[in-house]
Each structure stands twice: as C-alpha cells, then as structure tokens.
C-alpha cells in the first residue's frame, strides 16, 4: 500500500522523513535565545564584527516578533527550526546572516535549545506541583479529624484520618519535586560551543554563553555534550514517577466515587454524564489521569530505546528525542492541573467514611493492644483472645463495641469495663500519636511542617 508512495520520488520521501519542523517548531524561542547569546559572544570575542552582530541581533528579534504574531510557515525543505530561523534571517539581512553559524553546529545548537526547553518544562512542573501540594495541605487541614477506613489489601485495616491520607500524597509529590529539582541542577550546563562534536578552533568563550543562557557552567566534553540526552531522560523518568503518583490518587477517587463506597462526590467540573444513563456521573478526568500515566511511561520508554546503543556522538535518531518529551509534558501538565482541581473541589462524605470505618472490626488491633497494655497479656495471647472476640461479634452480627462486658469476660476474665474506651474509631485514631502517625494532632503537625516547607504559613 505504501509502495505507491515511492511514486512521489525518493527526494520527497526523504524530505518528509528528515524533517523535524512539524514538532521542533516548539523550540523557536529557545533557538532564538541561544542564537542571540551566541552572536553576542562572537562579537565580544571579535569573531564577528560589531555591526554585523547588531544586524543579526535585530534580525533575530524581528523573527521572534513575526513568529509570535503569525506562527511559523513550515517548509519541509528547511528541515528544522534551526534552518527556518537562519533562512528567514538571510531573507531579512542578507548574506551577513551566514556569520551567525560561525563556531557552532546544529548539533550543539539543538542540544542547547532542547536543554533550555526542558529546563523551562521542569520549572513549570515544579510550580504546578506546588499548587497541588497546597491543595492537598488545605484539604488535609480541613479533614484532620475526619475518620475514614484505612486499608491494606483494600480491606478495612485500621481507621485513619482523611487528612493523613491526603498528606501521604503530599509526601509523594514532595519526592517528585525533589527529583525534578535534582535533574534540573544536573542538567544546568551549556553544551553550546561543543560544535559538531570536537569543539572549534575559533576563540569562543563558552563561559560567556553559558552565563547568558542562565547555565551554571559549560559542559566539559564536546563529544558528550552533543550526544547526551540524559536531561530529557531525567525529565521523562521524573515525569513517569510523578504521573504514577497522580494515577494512584486518581484511582482512589475513582473507587471512592463509586456507589458502594460513596466517599466522595466529584465536582461537576471534573465529571461527565452518560449518553444513555441519566443517573450517571463518571469520573472521566480521574480515569484519564490514570490512563495518561501509561502514555507518559510509554514516552519515557520510547526515548530510552531510541538512545540505547547509539555510538558517540550525534546520530539522527536523536531527532526523535523531542516528540516523547513534548507529549509527556503536555499530558503531565494536564494531569497535575486536573488532580489539583479535583483535590480542591471534591466533596468528601465524612459520615459515609465514618460509617465504613466502623465496620470490619477496624478497632480489633486497638483491643489487642489494650489487652497487652492494661490486662498485661503477652501480644500473642492477646491476638488469640481478640480473634475469639471478633468471632463472637461476627456471630451476633454486631461491632466490637456492641458486645456486653459479660460477653467479653466470658472469653477472658481479665477484661474490664475500661476496654470500651478503646473500641471507638475516634479513640483508635487519636491513640496513634507516634511521629508521623494518624492521630489528628500528628496530622496537624504534618500540615504545619508542610506549610513551612511550602513557605506559606497560614
Ligand atoms: N533537527 C536536528 C535534531 O533535532 C538538528 C540537528 C541536526 N544535525 C545534523 N547533524 N543533522 O536533532
């Protein structure tokens, strides 16, 4: 079927497979910024005459205005964004444009542009994650005293504070931010001046362009500089892990919004109706956040596989580095925004959560602990006695707190009336006051630490 395509002529097929402009046009601001730094340095070093540099700078600024106003007229013959800018520059200022490409190559140029883009992407993600954390902390504070079932194996295990549950996600997002910030520190070096692969004989000043572009220093090895895409991989790996966290939270919302749970009512703004079932309110946004994680992980995988086995230095395979990063960034940005909105606006049903927290003998551990502490039983024996009490309650179809003291004492004579103090979910949650535990005061302490970390005391 595609064989017929060859009738287009090999040159047209080559033009199409070779061109990256359809996607790398996203880099135009970074390309122009890097060129402005490069030409300023060339002038300062006396490699290009000051008047020529001025013409080039004016031309580049004009191109920026044109692109801003009208977008970019794509021409596959001009391959990529670098050639588009250069071609337009020569239309505007004539042959002087040709001096811009002195002492550089598209190889160090694209490495520089893409780093600038990824660095900006990292900053945007960090910012967005800060807003998500803020939303989580706000809801955690509001719900420090709201009791919900805590699960292991998705089986009711012990009651916990909803605020505690929210703060668990705050912690995950903190680690995500630290991964992005580590990656940003590591990548903040300028490859500009590595030229094609071996450096250049012109007396360039790489420290100068590095600092003009906000990089900490120039990269140290020209071969590595043009063949390194670790910064993009770091971004994708951090993005994958972050979207994995978002997808876990999204999954909780999907489960919690289901009728058997009824823990939350998702905001209208993040739900959709069904075309045939009028009663439905589907958690589409949460489901898509969950789904997007697959695509982001796929993008990460794509670049890993593209880079695997490439010999030094640049190979054209590396042009394929951009689409997965661009795609992952769009998906991640949307996912973070959607989760921030859902967290901020979701309606929690405290009564429903409490009702379910009270089922499943969720305070059985508290009872066993009480036997150890107050009735001085060895834990193993306490565990056994608790088992018998749970069976009895199960037989009567009631909760532990609904058994009478006589019923308790028939199982073990050492049990006395104080036991009823530990059987409620409130007592259970309040008792877990170890550092980082679910007691509401501990949750408020977490919230306070988080607010300090976020630099915004309330
Ligand atoms: N469009 C290319 C890319 O994105 C730019 C570098 C081209 N270099 C080369 N030697 N053909 O990778």
Tab-separated table of C-alpha atoms in Angstrom, residues 7 23 110 118 154 281 336 392 418:
chain	number	residue	atom	x	y	z
A	7	UNK	CA	5.977	7.428	-6.953
A	23	UNK	CA	7.378	19.236	16.062
A	110	UNK	CA	19.833	21.571	19.221
A	118	UNK	CA	13.383	21.025	29.220
A	154	UNK	CA	-8.030	-2.761	50.069
A	281	UNK	CA	-21.679	10.801	36.875
A	336	UNK	CA	-1.441	17.814	37.511
A	392	UNK	CA	-18.366	-13.652	68.721
A	418	UNK	CA	-12.217	0.327	80.568
